[in-house]
Coordinates of N, CA and C in Angstrom, one line a residue:
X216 N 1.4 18.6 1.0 CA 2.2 19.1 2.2 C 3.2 20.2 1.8
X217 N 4.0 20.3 1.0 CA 4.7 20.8 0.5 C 4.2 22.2 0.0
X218 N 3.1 22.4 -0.6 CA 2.4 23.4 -1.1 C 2.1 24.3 0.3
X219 N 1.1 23.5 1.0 CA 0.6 24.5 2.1 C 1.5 24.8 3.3
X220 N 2.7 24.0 3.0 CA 4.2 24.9 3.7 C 4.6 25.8 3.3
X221 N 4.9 26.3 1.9 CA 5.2 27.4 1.5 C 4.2 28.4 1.4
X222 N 2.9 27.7 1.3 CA 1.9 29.0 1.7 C 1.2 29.4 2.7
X223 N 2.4 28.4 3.8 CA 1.9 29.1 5.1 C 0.7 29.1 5.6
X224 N -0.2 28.1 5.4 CA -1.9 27.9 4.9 C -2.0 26.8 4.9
X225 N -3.4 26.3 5.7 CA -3.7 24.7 4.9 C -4.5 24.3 6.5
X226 N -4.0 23.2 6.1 CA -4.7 22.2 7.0 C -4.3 22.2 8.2
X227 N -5.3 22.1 9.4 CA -5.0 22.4 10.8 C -4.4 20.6 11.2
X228 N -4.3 19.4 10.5 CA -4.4 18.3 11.5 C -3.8 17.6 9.7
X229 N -2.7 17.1 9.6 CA -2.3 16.1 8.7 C -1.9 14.7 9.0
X230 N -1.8 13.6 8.1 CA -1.7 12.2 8.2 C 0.0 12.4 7.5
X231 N 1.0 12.1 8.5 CA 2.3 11.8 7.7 C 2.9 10.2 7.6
X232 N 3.3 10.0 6.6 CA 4.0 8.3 6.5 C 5.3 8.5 7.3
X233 N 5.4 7.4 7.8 CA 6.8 7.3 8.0 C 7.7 8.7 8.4
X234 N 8.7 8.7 7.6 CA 9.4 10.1 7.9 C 9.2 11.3 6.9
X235 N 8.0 11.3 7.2 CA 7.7 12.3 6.0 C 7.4 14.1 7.2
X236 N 7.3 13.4 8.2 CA 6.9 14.8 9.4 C 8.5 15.4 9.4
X237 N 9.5 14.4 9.6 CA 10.7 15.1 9.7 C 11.2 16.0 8.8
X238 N 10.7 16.0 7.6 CA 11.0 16.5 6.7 C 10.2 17.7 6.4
X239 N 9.3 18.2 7.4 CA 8.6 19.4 7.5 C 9.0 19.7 8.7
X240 N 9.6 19.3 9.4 CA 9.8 19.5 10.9 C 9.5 21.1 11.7
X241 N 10.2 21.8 11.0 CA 9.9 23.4 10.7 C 8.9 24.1 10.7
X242 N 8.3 23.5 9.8 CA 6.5 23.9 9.4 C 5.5 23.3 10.3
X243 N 6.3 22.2 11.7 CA 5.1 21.4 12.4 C 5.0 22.5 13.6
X244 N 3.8 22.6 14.4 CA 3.5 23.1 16.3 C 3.9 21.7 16.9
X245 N 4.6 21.8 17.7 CA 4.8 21.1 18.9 C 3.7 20.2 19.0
X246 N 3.7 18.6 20.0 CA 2.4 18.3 19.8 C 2.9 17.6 21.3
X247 N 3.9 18.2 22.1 CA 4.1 17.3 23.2 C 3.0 17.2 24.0
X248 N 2.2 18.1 24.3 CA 1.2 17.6 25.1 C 0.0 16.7 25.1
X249 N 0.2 16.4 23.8 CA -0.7 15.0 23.1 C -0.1 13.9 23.4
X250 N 1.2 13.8 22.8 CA 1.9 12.8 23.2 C 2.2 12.2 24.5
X251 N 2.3 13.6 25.2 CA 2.8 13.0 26.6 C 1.3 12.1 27.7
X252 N 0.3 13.2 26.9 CA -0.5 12.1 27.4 C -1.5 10.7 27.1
X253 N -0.6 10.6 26.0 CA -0.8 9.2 25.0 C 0.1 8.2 26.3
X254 N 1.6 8.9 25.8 CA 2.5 7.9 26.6 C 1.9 8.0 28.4
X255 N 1.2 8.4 29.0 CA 1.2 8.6 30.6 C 0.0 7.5 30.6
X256 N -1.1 6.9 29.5 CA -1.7 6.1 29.4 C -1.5 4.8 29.2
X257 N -0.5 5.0 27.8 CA -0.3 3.7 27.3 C 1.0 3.4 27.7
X258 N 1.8 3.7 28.2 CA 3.3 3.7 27.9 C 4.2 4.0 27.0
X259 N 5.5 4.1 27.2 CA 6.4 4.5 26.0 C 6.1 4.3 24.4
X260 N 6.7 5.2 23.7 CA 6.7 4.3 22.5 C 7.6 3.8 21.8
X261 N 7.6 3.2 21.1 CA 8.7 1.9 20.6 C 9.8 3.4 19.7
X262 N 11.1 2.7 19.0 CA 12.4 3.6 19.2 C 12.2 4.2 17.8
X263 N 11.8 3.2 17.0 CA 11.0 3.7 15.6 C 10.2 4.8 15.5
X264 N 9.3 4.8 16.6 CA 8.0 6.0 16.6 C 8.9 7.1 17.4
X265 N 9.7 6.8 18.2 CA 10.5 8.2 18.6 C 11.3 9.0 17.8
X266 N 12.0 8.5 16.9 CA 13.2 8.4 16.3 C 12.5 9.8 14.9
X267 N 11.3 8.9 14.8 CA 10.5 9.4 13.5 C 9.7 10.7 14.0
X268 N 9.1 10.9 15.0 CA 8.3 11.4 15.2 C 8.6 12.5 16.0
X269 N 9.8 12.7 16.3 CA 10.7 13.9 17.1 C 11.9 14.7 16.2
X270 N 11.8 15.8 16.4 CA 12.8 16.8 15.8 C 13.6 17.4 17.2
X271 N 14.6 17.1 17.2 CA 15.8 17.5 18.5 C 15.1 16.9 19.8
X272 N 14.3 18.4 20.4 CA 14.0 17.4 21.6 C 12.4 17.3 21.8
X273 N 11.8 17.7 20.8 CA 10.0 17.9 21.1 C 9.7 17.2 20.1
X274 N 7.9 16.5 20.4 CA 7.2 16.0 19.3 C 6.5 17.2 18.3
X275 N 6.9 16.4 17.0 CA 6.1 17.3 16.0 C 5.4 16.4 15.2
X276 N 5.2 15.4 16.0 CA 3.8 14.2 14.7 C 3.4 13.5 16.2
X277 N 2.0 13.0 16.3 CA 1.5 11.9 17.1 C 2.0 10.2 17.2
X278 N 2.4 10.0 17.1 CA 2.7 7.9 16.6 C 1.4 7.6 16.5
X279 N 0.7 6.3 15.7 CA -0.2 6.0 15.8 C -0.1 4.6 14.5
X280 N -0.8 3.4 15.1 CA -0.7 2.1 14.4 C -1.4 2.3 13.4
X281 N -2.3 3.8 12.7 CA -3.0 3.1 11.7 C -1.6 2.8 10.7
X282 N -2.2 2.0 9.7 CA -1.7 1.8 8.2 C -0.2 1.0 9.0
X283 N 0.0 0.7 10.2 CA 0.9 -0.3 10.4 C 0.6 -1.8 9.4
X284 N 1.6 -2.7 9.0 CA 1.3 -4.0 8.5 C 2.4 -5.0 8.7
X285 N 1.8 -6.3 8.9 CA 2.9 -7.3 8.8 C 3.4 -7.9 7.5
X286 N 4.3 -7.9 7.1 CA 4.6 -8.3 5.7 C 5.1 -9.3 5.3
X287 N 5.0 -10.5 5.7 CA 5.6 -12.0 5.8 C 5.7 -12.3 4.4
X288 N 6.2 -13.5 4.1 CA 6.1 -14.0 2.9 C 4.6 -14.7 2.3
X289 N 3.8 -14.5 1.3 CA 2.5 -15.2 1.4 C 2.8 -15.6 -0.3
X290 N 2.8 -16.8 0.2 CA 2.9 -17.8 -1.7 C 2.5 -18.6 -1.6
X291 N 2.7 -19.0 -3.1 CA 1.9 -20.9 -3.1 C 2.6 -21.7 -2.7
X292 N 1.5 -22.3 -2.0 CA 1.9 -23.3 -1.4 C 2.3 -24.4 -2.5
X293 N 1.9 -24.6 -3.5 CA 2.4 -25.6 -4.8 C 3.2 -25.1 -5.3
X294 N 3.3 -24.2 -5.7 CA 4.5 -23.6 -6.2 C 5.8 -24.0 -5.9
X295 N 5.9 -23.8 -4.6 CA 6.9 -23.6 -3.8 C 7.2 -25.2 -3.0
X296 N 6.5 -26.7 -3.1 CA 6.9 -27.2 -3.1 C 7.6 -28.0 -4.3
X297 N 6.8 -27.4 -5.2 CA 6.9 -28.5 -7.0 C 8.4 -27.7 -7.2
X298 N 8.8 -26.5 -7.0 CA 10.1 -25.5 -7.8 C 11.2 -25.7 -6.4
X299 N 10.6 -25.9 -5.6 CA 12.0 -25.7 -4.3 C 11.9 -26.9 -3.2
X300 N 11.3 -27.9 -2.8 CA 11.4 -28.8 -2.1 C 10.6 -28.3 -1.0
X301 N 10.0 -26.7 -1.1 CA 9.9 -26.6 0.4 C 8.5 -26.8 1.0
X302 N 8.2 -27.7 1.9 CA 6.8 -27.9 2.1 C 6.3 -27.1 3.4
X303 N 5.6 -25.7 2.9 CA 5.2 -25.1 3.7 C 4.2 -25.5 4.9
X304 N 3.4 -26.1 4.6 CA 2.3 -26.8 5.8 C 3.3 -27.7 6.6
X305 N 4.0 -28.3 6.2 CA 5.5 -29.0 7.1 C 5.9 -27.7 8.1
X306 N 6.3 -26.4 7.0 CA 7.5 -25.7 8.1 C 6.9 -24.8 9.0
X307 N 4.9 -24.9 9.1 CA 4.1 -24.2 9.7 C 2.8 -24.9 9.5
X308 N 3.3 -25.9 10.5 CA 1.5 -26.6 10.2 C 0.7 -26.3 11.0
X309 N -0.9 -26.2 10.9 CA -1.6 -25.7 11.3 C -2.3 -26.0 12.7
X310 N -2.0 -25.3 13.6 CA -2.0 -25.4 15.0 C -1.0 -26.1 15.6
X311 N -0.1 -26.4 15.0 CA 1.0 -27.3 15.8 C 1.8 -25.9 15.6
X312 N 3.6 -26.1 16.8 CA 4.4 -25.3 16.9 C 5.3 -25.4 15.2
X313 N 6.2 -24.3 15.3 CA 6.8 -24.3 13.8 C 7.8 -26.0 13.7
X314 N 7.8 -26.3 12.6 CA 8.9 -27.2 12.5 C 10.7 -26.8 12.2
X315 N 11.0 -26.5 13.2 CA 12.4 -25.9 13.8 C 13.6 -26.2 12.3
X316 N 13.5 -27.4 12.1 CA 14.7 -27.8 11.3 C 14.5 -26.7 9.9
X317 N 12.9 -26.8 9.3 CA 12.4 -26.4 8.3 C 12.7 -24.8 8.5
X318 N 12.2 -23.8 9.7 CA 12.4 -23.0 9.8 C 14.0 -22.2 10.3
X319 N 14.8 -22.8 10.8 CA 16.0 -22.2 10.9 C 16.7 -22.3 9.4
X320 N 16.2 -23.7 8.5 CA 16.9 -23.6 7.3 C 16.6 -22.1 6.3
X321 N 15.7 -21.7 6.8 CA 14.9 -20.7 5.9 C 15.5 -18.8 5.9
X322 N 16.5 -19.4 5.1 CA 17.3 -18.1 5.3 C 17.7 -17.1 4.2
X323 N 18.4 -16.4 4.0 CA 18.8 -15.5 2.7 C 18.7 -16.1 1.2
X324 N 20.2 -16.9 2.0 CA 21.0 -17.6 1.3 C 19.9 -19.0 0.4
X325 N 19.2 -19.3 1.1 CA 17.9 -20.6 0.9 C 16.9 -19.2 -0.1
X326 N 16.3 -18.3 0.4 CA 15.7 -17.6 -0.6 C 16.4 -17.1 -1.8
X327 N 17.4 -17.1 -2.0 CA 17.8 -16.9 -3.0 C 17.7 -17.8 -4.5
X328 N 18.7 -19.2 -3.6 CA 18.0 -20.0 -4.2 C 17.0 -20.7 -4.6
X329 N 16.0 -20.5 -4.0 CA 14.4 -20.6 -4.0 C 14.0 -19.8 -5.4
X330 N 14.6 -18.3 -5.3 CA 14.0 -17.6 -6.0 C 14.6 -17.7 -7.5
X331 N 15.3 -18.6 -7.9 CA 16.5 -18.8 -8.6 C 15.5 -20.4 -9.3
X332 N 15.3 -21.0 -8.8 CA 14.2 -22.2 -8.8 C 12.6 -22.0 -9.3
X333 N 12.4 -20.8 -8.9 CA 11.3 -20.6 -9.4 C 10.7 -19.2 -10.5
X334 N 12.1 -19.1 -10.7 CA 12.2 -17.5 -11.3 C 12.5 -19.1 -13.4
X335 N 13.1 -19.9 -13.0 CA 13.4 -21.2 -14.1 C 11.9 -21.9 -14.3
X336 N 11.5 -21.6 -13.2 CA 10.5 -22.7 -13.8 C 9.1 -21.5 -14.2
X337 N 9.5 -20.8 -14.3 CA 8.3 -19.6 -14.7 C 7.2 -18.7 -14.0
X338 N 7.8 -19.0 -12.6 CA 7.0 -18.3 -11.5 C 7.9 -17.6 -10.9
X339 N 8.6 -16.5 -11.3 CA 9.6 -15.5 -10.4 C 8.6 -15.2 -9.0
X340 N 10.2 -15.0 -8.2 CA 9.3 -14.1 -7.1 C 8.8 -12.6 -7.2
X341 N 7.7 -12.3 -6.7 CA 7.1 -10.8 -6.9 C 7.7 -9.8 -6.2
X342 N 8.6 -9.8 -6.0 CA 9.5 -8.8 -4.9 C 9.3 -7.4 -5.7
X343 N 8.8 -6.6 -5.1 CA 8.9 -5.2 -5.8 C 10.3 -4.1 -5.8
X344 N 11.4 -3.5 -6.4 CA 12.2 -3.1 -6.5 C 12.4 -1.4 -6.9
X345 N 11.3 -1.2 -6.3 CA 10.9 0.6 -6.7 C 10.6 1.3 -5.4
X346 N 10.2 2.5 -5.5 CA 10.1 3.0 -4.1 C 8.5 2.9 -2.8
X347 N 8.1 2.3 -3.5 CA 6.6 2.3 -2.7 C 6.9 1.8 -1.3
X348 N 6.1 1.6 -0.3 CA 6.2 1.0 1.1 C 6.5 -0.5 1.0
X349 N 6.0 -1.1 0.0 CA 6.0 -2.8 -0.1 C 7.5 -2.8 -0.3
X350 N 7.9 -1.9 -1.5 CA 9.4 -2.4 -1.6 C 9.9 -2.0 -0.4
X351 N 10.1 -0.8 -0.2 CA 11.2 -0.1 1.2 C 10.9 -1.3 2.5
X352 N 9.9 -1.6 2.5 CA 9.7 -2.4 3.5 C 10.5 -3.8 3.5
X353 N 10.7 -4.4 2.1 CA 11.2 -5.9 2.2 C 12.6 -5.6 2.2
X354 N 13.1 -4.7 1.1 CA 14.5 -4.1 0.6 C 15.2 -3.6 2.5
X355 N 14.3 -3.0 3.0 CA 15.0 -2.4 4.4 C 15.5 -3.5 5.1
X356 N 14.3 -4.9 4.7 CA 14.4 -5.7 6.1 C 15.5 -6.6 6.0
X357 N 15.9 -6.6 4.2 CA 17.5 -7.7 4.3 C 18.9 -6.5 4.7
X358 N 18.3 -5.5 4.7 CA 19.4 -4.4 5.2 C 20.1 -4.9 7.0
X359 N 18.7 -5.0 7.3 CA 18.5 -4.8 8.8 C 18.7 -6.2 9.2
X360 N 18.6 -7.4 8.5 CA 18.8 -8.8 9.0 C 20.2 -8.8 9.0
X361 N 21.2 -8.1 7.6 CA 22.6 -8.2 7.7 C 23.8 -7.1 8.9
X362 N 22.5 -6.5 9.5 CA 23.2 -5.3 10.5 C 23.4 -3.9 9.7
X363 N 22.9 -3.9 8.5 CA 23.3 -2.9 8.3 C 22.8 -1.6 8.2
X364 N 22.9 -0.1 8.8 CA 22.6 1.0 8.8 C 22.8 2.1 7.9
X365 N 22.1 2.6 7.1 CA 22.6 3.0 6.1 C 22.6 4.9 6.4
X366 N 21.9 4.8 7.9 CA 21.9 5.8 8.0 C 22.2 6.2 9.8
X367 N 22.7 6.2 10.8 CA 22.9 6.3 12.1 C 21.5 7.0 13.0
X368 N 21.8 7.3 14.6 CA 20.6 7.9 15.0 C 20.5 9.1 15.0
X369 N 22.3 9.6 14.3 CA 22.4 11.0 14.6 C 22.3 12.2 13.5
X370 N 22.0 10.8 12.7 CA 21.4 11.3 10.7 C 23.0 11.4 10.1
X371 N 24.1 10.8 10.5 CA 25.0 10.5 9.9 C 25.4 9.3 8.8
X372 N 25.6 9.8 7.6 CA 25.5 8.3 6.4 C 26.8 7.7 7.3
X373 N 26.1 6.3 6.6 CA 27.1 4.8 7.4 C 26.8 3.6 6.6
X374 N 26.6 4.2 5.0 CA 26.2 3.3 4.1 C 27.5 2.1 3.8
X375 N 29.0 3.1 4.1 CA 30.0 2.2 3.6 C 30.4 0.9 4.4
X376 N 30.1 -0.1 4.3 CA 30.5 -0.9 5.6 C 30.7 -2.3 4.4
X377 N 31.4 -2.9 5.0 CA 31.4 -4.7 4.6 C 29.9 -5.7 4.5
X378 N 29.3 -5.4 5.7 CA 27.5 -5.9 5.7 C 26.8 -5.0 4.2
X379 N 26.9 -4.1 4.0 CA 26.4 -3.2 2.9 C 26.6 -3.9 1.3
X380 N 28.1 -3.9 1.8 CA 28.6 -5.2 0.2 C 28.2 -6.4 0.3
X381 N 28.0 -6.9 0.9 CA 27.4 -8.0 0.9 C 26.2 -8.7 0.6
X382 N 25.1 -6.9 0.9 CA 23.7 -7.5 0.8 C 23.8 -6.3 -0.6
X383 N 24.7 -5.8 -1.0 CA 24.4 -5.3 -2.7 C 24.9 -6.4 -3.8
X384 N 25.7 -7.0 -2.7 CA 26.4 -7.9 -3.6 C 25.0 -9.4 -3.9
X385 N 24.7 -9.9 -2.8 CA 23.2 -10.6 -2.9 C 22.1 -9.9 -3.9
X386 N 21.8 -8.2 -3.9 CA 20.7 -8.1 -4.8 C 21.4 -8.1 -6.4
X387 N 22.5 -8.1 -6.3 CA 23.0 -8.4 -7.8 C 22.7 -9.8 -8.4
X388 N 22.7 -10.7 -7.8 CA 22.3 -12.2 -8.2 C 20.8 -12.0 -7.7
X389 N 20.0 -11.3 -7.1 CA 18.7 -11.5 -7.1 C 17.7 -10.5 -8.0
X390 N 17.6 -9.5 -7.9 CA 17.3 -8.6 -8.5 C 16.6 -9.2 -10.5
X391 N 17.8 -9.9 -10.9 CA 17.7 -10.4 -12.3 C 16.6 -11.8 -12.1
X392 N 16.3 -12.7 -11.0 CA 15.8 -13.5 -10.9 C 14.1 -13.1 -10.7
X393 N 13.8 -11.4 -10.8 CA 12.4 -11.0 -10.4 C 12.0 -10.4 -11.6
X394 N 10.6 -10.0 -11.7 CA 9.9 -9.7 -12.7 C 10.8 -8.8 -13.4
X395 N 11.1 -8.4 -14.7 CA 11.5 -6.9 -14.8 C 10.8 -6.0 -14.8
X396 N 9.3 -5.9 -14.6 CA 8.8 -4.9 -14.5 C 9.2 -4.3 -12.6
X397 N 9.4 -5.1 -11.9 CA 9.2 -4.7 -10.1 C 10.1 -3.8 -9.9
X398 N 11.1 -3.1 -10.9 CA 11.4 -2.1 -10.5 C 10.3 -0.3 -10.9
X399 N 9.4 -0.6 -11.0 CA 8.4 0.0 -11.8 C 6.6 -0.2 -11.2
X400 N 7.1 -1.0 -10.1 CA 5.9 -1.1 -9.2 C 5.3 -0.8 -8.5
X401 N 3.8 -0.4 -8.2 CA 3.4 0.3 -6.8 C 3.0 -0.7 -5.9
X402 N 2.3 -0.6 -5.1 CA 2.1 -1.6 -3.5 C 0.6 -2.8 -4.4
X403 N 0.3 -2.4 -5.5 CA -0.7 -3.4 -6.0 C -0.2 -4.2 -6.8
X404 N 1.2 -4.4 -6.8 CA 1.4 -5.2 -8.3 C 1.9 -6.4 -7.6
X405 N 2.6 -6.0 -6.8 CA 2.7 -7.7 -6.1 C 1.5 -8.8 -5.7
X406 N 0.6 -8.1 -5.2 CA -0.7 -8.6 -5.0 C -1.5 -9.3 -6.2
X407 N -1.4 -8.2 -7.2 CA -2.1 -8.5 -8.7 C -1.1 -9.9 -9.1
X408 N 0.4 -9.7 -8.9 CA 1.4 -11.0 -9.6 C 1.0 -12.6 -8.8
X409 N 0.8 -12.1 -7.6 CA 0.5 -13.1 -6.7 C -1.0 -14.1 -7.2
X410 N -2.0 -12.8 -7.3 CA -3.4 -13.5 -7.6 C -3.6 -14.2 -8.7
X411 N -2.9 -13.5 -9.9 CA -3.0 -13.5 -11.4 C -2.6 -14.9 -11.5
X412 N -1.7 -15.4 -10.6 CA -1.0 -17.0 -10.8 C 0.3 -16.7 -11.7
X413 N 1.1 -15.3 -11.8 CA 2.2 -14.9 -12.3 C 3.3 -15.6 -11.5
X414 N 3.3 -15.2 -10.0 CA 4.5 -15.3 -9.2 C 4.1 -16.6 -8.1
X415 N 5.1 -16.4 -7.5 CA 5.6 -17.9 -6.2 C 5.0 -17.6 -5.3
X416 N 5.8 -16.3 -4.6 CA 5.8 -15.5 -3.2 C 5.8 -14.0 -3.5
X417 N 5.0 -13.3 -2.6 CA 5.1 -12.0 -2.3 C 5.6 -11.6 -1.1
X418 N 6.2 -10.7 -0.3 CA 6.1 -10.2 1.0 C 5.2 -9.0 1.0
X419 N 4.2 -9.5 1.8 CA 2.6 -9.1 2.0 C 1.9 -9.3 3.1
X420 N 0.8 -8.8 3.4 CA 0.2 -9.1 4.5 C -1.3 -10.0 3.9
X421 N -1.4 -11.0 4.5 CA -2.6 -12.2 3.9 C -3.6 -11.2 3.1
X422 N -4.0 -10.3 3.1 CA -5.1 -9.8 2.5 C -5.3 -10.2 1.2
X423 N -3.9 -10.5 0.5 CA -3.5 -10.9 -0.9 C -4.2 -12.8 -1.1
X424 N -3.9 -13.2 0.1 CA -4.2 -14.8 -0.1 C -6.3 -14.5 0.2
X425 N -6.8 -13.8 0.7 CA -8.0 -13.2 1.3 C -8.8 -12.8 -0.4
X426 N -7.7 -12.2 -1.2 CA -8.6 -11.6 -2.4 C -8.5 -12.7 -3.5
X427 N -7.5 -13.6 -3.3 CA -6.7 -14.6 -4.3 C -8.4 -15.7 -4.0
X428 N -8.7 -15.8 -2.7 CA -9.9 -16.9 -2.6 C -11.0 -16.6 -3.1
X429 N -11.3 -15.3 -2.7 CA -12.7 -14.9 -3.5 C -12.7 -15.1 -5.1
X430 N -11.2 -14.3 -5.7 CA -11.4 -13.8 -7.0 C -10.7 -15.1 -7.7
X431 N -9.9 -16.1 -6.9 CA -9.0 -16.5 -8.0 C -8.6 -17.8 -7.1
X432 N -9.4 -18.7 -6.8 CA -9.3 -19.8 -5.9 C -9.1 -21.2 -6.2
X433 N -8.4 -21.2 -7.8 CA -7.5 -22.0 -8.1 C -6.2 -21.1 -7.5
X434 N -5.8 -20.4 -7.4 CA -4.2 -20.0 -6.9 C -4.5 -19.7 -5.6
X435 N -5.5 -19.6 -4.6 CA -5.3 -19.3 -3.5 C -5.2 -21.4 -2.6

């Protein structure tokens, strides 16, 4: 991307992640008339896809779900009752509604501890702590459960706040409780820690418990 911006040259139609269009914003053509008749079809688009996908007041990227993912927590289920008490088929049993008491306990402050329990008994959590999507993805979402913005809508930093200390002050007691390689990780290593029967939990989308059956079905 970078190359065929400065050489003014390239490709008529690119694939950008996330906010990676904003950051060419300059070098994009307008694409409102795609978009507008996306949205006059399907409806608006969510605040995320606007936010990202607009420079001032026109589109310069399309929104589109591919390479969207859900990233829940996906672990053993043994693990995680033998190192933490916690019995997963209890706090999400199959076809019944969730078990409320199990699930509201299921919080920061409880993962931590969790991970603190199983990081002792020789199954850390696989939390990745580098820049790939898997990390930004989990690292953003304790940002965003404690309210915090690290950046405004107006691109003004807003990193300094009290919620901010609090969840750096959390990855300081967590951080030491995960692999030391996961600062050093790409989007396959959690998956590989998960299968390999290294780690507890990942935040992942099932595909991981999907490859763990075929290849590795003592740990799945």
């Amino acid at each position: 991307m970078a190359a065929e911006a400065q050489a003014k040259s390239g490709h008529d139609v690119l694939q950008f992640t996330s906010w990676y269009a904003t950051g060419q914003a300059e070098n994009l053509e307008p694409v409102d008339d795609i978009v507008s008749a996306i949205i006059a079809q399907n409806g608006g688009p969510t605040k995320a896809a606007k936010y990202l996908g607009k420079s001032d007041s026109y589109w310069i990227a399309v929104p589109t779900g591919y390479g969207s993912t859900l990233s829940p927590p996906c672990a053993r289920i043994d693990l995680m009752k033998q190192f933490t008490g916690l019995d997963v088929t209890k706090m999400y049993p199959a076809g019944a509604p969730p078990d409320q008491q199990f699930a509201d306990n299921w919080t920061w402050a409880f993962f931590l501890d969790a991970a603190e329990k199983c990081f002792k008994g020789g199954y850390p959590f696989g939390m990745p702590m580098s820049t790939t999507p898997d990390a930004v993805n989990w690292v953003g979402t304790m940002f965003a459960a404690h309210g915090v913005q690290l950046v405004n809508l107006e691109g003004n930093i807003t990193v300094k706040s009290d919620a901010t200390r609090q969840v750096l002050e959390w990855f300081q007691k967590a951080v030491p409780l995960f692999p030391p390689t996961a600062v050093a990780w790409n989007d396959a290593s959690n998956n590989k820690a998960l299968i390999s029967g290294q780690s507890t939990p990942i935040m992942n989308s099932p595909s991981a418990w999907a490859v763990a059956k075929r290849d590795a079905p003592k740990v799945a």
